Short mmCIF file of C-alpha atoms and ligand atoms in Angstrom, two decimals:
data_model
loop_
_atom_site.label_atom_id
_atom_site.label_comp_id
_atom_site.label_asym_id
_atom_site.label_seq_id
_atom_site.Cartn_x
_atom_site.Cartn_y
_atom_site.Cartn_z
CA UNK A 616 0.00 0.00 0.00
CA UNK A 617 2.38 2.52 0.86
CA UNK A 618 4.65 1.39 -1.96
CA UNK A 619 2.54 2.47 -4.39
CA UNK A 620 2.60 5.90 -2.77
CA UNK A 621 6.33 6.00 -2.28
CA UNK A 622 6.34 4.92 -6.31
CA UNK A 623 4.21 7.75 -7.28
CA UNK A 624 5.97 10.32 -4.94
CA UNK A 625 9.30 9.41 -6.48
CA UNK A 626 8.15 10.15 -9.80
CA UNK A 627 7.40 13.69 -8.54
CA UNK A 628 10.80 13.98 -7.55
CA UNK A 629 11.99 13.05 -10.72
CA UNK A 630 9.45 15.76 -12.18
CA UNK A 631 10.21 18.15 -10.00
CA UNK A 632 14.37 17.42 -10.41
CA UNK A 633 14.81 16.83 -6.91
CA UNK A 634 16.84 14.17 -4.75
CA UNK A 635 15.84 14.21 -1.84
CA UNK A 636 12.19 15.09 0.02
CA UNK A 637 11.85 15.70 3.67
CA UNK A 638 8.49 15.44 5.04
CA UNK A 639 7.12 17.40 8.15
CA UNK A 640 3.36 17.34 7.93
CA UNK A 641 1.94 15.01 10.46
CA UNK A 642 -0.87 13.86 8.37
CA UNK A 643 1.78 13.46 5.37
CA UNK A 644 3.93 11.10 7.26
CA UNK A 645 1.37 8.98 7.95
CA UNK A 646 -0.05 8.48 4.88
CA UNK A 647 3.32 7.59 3.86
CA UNK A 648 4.55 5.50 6.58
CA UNK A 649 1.71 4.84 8.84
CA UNK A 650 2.86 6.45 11.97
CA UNK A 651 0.14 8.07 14.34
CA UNK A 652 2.62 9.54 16.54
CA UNK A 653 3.28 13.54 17.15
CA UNK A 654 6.84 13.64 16.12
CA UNK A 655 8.30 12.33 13.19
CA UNK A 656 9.41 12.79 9.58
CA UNK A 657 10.21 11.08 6.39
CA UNK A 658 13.13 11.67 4.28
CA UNK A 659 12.87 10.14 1.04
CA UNK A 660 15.36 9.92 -1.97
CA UNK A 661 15.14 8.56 -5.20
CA UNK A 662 16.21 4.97 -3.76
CA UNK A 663 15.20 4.85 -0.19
CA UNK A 664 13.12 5.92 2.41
CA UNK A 665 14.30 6.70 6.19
CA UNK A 666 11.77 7.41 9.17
CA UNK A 667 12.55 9.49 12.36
CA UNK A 668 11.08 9.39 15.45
CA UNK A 669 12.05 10.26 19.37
CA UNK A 670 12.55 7.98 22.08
CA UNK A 671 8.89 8.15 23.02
CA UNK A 672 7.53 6.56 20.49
CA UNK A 673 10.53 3.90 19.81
CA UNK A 674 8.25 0.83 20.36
CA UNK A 675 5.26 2.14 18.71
CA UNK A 676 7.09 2.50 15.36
CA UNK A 677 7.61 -1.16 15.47
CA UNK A 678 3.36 -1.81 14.64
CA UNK A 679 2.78 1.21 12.70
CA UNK A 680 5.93 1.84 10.42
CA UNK A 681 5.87 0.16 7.01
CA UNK A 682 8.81 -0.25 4.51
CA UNK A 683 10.94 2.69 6.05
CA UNK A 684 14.40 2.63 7.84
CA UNK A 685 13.68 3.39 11.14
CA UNK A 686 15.59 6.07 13.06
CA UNK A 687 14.91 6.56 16.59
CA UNK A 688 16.59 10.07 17.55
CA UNK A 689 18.91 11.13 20.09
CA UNK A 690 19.16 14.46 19.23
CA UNK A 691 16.04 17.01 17.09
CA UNK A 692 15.28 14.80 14.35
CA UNK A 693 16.39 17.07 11.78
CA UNK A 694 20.03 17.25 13.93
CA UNK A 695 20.15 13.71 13.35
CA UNK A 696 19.36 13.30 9.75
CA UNK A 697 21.87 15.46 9.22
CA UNK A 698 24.67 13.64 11.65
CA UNK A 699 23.31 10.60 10.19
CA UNK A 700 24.11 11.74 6.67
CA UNK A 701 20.26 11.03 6.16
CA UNK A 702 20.04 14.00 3.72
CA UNK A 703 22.19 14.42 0.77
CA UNK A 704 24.65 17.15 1.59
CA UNK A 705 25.09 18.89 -2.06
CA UNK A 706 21.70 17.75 -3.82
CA UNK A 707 18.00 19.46 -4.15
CA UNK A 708 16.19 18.61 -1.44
CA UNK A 709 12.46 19.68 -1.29
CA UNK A 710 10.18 20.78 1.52
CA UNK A 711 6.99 20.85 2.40
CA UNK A 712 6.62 25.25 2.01
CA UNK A 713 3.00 25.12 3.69
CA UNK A 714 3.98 22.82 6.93
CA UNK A 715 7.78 23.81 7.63
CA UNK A 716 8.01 27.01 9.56
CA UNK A 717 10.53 29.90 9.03
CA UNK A 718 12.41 28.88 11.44
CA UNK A 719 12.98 25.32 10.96
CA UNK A 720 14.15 25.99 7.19
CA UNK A 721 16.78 28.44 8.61
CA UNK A 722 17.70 25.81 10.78
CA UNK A 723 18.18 23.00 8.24
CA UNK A 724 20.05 25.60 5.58
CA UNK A 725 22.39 26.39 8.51
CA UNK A 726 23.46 22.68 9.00
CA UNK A 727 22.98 21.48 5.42
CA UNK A 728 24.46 25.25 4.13
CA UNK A 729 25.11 23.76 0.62
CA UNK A 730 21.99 21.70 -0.23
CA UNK A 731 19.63 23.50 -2.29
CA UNK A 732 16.78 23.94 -0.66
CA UNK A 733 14.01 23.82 -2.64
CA UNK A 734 9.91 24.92 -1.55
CA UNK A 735 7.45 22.46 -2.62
CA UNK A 736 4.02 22.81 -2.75
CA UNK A 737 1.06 20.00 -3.27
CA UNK A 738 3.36 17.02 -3.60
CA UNK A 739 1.63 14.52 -1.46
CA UNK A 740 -1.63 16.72 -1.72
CA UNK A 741 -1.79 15.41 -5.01
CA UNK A 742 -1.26 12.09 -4.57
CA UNK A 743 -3.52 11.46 -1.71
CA UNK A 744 -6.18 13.28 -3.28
CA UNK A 745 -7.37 10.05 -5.11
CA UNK A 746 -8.63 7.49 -2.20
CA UNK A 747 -7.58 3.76 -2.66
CA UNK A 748 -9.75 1.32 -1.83
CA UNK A 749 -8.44 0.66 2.02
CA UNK A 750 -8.68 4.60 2.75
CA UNK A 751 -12.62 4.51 1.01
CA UNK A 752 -13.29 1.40 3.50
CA UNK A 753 -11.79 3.61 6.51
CA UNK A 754 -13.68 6.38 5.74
CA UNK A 755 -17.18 4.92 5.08
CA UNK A 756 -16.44 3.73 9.22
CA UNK A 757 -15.69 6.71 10.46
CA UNK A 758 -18.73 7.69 8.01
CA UNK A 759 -20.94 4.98 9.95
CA UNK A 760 -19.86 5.99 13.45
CA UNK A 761 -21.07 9.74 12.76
CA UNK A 762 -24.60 8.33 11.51
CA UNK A 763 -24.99 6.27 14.74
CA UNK A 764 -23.82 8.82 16.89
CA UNK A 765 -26.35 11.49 14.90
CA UNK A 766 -29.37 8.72 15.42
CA UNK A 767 -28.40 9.03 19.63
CA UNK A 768 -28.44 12.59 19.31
CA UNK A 769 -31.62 13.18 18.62
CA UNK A 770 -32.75 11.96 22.17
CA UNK A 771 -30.82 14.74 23.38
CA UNK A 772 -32.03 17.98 21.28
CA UNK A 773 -35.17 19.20 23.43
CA UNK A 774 -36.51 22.37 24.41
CA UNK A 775 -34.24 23.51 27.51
CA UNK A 776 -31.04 22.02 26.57
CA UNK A 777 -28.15 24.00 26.16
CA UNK A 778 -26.40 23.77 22.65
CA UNK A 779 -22.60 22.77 24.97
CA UNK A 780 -24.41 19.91 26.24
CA UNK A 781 -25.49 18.60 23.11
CA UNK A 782 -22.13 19.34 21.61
CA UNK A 783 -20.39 17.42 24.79
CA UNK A 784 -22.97 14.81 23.30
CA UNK A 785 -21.93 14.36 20.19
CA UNK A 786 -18.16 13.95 21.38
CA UNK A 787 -18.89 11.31 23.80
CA UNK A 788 -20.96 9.42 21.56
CA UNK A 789 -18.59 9.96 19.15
CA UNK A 790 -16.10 8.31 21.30
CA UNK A 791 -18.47 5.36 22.87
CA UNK A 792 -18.98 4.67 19.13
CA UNK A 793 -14.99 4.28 18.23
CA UNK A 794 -13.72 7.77 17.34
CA UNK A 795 -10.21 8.63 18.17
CA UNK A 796 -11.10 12.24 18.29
CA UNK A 797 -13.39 14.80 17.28
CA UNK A 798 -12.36 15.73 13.58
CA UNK A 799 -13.58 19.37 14.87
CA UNK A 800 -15.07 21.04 17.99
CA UNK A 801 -18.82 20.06 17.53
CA UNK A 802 -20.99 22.88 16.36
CA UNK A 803 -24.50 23.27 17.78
CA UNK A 804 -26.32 26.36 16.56
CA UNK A 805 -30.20 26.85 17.49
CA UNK A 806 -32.42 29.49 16.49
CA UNK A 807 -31.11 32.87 15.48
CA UNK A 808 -27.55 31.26 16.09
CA UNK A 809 -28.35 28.92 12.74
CA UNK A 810 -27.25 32.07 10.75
CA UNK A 811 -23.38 31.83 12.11
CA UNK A 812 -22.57 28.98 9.56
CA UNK A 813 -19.57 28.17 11.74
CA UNK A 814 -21.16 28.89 15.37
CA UNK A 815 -19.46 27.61 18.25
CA UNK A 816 -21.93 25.53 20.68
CA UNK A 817 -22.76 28.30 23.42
CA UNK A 818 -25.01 28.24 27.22
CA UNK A 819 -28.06 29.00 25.05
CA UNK A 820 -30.94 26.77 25.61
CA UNK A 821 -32.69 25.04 22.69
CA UNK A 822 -36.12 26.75 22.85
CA UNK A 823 -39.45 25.23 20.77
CA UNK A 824 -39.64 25.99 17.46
CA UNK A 825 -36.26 26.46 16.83
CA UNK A 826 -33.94 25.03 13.91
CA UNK A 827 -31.02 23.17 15.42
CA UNK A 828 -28.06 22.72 13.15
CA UNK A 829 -25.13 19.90 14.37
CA UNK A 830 -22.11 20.02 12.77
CA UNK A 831 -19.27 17.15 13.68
CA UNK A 832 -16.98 14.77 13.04
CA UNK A 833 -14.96 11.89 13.93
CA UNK A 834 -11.37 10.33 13.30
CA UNK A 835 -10.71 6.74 12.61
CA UNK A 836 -7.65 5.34 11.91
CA UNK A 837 -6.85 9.14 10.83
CA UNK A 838 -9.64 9.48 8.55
CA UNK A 839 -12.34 12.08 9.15
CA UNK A 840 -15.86 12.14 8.68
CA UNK A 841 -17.90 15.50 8.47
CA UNK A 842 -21.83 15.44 8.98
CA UNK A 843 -24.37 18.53 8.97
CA UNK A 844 -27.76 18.09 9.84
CA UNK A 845 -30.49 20.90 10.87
CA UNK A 846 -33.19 19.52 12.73
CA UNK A 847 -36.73 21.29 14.24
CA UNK A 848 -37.80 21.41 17.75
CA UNK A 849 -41.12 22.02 18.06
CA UNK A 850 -43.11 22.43 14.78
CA UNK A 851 -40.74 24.71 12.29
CA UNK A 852 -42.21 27.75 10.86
CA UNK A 853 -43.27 28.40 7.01
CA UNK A 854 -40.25 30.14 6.12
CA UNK A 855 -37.60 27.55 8.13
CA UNK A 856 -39.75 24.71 5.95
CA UNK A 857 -39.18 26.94 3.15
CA UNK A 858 -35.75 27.42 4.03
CA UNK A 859 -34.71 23.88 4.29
CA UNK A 860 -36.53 22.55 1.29
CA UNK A 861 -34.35 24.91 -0.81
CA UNK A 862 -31.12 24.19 0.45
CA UNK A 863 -32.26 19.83 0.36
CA UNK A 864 -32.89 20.41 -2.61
CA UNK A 865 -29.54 22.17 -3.92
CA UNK A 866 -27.68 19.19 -2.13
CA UNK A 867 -29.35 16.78 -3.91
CA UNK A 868 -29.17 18.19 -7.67
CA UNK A 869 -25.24 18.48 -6.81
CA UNK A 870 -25.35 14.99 -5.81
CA UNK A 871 -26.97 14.36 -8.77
CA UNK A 872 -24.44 16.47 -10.89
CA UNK A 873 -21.28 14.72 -8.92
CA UNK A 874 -19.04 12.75 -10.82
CA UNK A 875 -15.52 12.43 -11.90
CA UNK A 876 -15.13 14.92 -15.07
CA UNK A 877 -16.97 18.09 -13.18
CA UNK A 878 -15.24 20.94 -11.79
CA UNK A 879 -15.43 21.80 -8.25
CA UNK A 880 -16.29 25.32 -9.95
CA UNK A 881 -19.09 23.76 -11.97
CA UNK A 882 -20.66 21.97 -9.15
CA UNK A 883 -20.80 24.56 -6.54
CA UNK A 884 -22.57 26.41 -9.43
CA UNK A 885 -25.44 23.68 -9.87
CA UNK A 886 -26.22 24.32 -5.81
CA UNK A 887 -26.10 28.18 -5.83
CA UNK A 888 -28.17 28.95 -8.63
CA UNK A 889 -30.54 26.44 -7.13
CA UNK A 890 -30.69 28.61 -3.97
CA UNK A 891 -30.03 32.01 -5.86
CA UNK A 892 -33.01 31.00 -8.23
CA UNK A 893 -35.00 30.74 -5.41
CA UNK A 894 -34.41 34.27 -3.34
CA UNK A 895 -31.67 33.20 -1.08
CA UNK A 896 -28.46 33.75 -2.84
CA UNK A 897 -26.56 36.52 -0.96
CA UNK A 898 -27.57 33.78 1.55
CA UNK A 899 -25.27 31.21 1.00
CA UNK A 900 -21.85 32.67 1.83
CA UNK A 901 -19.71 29.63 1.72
CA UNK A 902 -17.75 27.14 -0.56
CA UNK A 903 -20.35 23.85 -1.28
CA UNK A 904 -17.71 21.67 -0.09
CA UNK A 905 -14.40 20.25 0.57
CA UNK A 906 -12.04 17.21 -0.09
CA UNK A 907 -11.89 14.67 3.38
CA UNK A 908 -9.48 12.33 4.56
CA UNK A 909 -6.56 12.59 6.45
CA UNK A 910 -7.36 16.01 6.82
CA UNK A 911 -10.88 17.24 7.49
CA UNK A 912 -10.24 20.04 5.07
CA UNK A 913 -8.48 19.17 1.57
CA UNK A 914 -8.42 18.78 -1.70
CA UNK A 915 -10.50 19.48 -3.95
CA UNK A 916 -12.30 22.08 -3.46
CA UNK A 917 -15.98 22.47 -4.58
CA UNK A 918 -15.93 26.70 -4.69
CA UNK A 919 -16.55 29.37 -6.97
CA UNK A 920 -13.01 30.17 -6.53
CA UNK A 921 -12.12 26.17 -7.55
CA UNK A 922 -9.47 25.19 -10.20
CA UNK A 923 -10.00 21.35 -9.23
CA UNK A 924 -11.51 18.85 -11.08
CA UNK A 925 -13.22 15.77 -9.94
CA UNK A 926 -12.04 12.45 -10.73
CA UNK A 927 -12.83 8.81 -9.39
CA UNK A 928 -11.32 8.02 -5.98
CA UNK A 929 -12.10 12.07 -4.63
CA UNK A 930 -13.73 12.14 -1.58
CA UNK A 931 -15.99 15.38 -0.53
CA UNK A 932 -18.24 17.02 1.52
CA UNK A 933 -21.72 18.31 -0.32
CA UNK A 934 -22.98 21.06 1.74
CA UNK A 935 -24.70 23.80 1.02
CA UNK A 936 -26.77 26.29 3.37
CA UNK A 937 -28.82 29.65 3.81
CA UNK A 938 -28.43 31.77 6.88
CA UNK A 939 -30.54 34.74 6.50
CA UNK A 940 -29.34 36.61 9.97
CA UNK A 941 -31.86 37.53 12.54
CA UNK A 942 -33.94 34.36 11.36
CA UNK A 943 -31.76 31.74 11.06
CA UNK A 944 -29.88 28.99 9.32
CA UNK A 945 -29.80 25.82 7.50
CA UNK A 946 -27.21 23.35 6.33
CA UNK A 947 -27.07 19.91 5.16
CA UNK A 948 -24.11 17.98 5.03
CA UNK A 949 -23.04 14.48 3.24
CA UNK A 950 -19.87 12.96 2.85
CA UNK A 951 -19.61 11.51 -0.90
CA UNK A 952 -17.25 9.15 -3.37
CA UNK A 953 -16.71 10.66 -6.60
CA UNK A 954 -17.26 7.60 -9.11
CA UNK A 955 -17.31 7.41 -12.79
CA UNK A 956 -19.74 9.62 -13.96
CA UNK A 957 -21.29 9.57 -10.57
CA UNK A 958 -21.47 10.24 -6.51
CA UNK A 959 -21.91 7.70 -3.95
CA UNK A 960 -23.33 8.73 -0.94
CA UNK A 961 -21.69 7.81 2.38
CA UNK A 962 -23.89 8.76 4.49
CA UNK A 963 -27.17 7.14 5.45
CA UNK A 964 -28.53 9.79 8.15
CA UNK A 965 -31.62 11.02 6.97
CA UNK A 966 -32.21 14.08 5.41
CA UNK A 967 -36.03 15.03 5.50
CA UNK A 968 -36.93 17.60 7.72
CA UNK A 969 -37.07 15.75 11.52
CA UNK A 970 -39.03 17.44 13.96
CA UNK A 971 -38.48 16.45 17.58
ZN1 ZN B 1188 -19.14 19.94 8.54
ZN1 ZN B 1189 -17.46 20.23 5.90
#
């Protein structure tokens, strides 16, 4: 598995005319080499690959690390690359230009003064942009958890709950279900709150006839999943029914639309005129969606601003919403497979208006 990854990274190296790649971002190095941990990094040339670690984690390397030379570090791991002679001396080595900070670059160029150091950008973005087959089976779990957990939740929204406690909710279940972690601080926004498309969970009490919206996540095995739903408490008003029949119905002709060959550009188009047809454009103020994974928020992006284009193996978000402030907001969220020619659907939560 991570052979083939190592195989297509190399011939970005060649592309790109460099010998050596050192990789920093956490998420990165575990894609590559499977490690979980919170310190380590992979330096890989055009004939091998070396893995460095501290002390702490010198036992778990030994069940997560895969088909890398194991370094276990005495000194700062980039101290002992260099001692090590990990990191060709004269050659081009790349970086990672989003994830290494100022300082560590002027750190490495002082002990490696004659390598070339060269800023990368996207290299391993690229690659794990398409989704083999073991990272689609990890993600439609962590998918499955965030249904379940969503199910249980719905015994806690009520009239007199505070949106914290249902967020505190949704992590526990999260975690009584299997998640590592929560892929992002739950958010919980009743009522007027709805129109704060990223509202943090507050003290507010959930009051009757209020739209809830529930935004969360979970990790498994790395992998995130990302689930919006907006419920009713109480029996919604005509313009929150209005409301969330426009924006269902945007989600589902992008679903519709979804498939590899589209542009990100071209799909968040088929959900905004859908919602600017019907009176709420200046409404919906964010992208329609985002790539998932390893990262809750990657490539490709589904945005008016989007150069990406779909192909089979993506994995995204669909989710548009209206927020209309002073009344409220709706979003709906699913977590999708980009196929030939067509979406599948991870989720199974369902998406007809519940009221509780
Ligand atoms: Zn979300
Ligand atoms: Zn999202």
């Amino acid at each position: 598995m991570n052979s083939q990854r190592l195989d297509a990274l190399r011939r970005k190296l060649s592309t790109a005319r460099l010998d050596a790649f050192l990789v920093t971002f956490l998420p990165h190095v575990r894609y590559l080499s499977g490690f979980s941990g919170s310190n380590g990094i992979c330096i890989i040339t055009r004939s091998n690959q070396v893995f460095l670690t501290d002390g702490r984690y010198r036992e778990q390397v030994k069940d997560e690390v895969r088909g890398f030379r194991i370094v276990v570090a005495s000194e700062s791991l980039f101290v002992t690359a260099v001692q090590k002679q990990l990191i060709p001396r004269n050659g081009r080595i790349g970086y990672e230009s989003q994830h290494l900070t100022v300082i560590e670059l002027r750190n490495l160029k002082k002990l490696l003064p004659k390598a070339i150091w060269t800023a990368t950008n996207g290299l391993v973005e690229d690659i794990a942009v398409v989704k083999d087959d073991s990272e689609i089976r990890l993600l439609k779990q962590v998918v499955t958890i965030t249904d379940r957990v969503f199910e249980q939740l719905l015994n806690v929204i009520k009239p007199g709950v505070r949106e914290l406690e249902v967020a505190a909710e949704a992590s526990y279940l999260h975690r009584m279900a299997g998640s590592e972690a929560d892929a992002f601080e739950p958010i919980v926004a009743s009522g007027k709150r709805g129109a704060l498309p990223h509202a943090r969970a507050t003290d507010k009490k959930i009051a009757k006839g209020e739209l809830v919206t529930i935004d969360m996540g979970g990790r498994f095995q790395g992998y995130h999943s990302d689930l919006t739903r907006t419920v009713a408490v109480g029996k919604p008003s005509p313009k929150a029914r209005r409301m969330y029949q426009v924006v269902a119905d945007a989600q589902q002709l992008a679903i519709e639309a979804a498939g590899s060959g589209i542009s990100g550009k071209a799909l968040d188009a088929v959900a905004r005129s859908h919602i600017k047809k019907n009176g709420y454009g200046k409404y919906f103020n964010h992208s329609l969606g985002h790539g998932l994974g390893l990262q809750i928020h990657e490539q490709p992006r589904l945005s008016v601003l989007s150069k990406d284009m779909l192909v089979e193996g993506n994995v995204v978000t669909i989710e548009p919403g209206v927020y209309m402030p002073g009344v409220g907001g709706v979003r709906i969220e699913d977590d999708v497979v980009i196929r030939r020619g067509h979406c599948e659907v991870l989720n199974k939560a369902p998406k007809e208006l519940i009221i509780l």
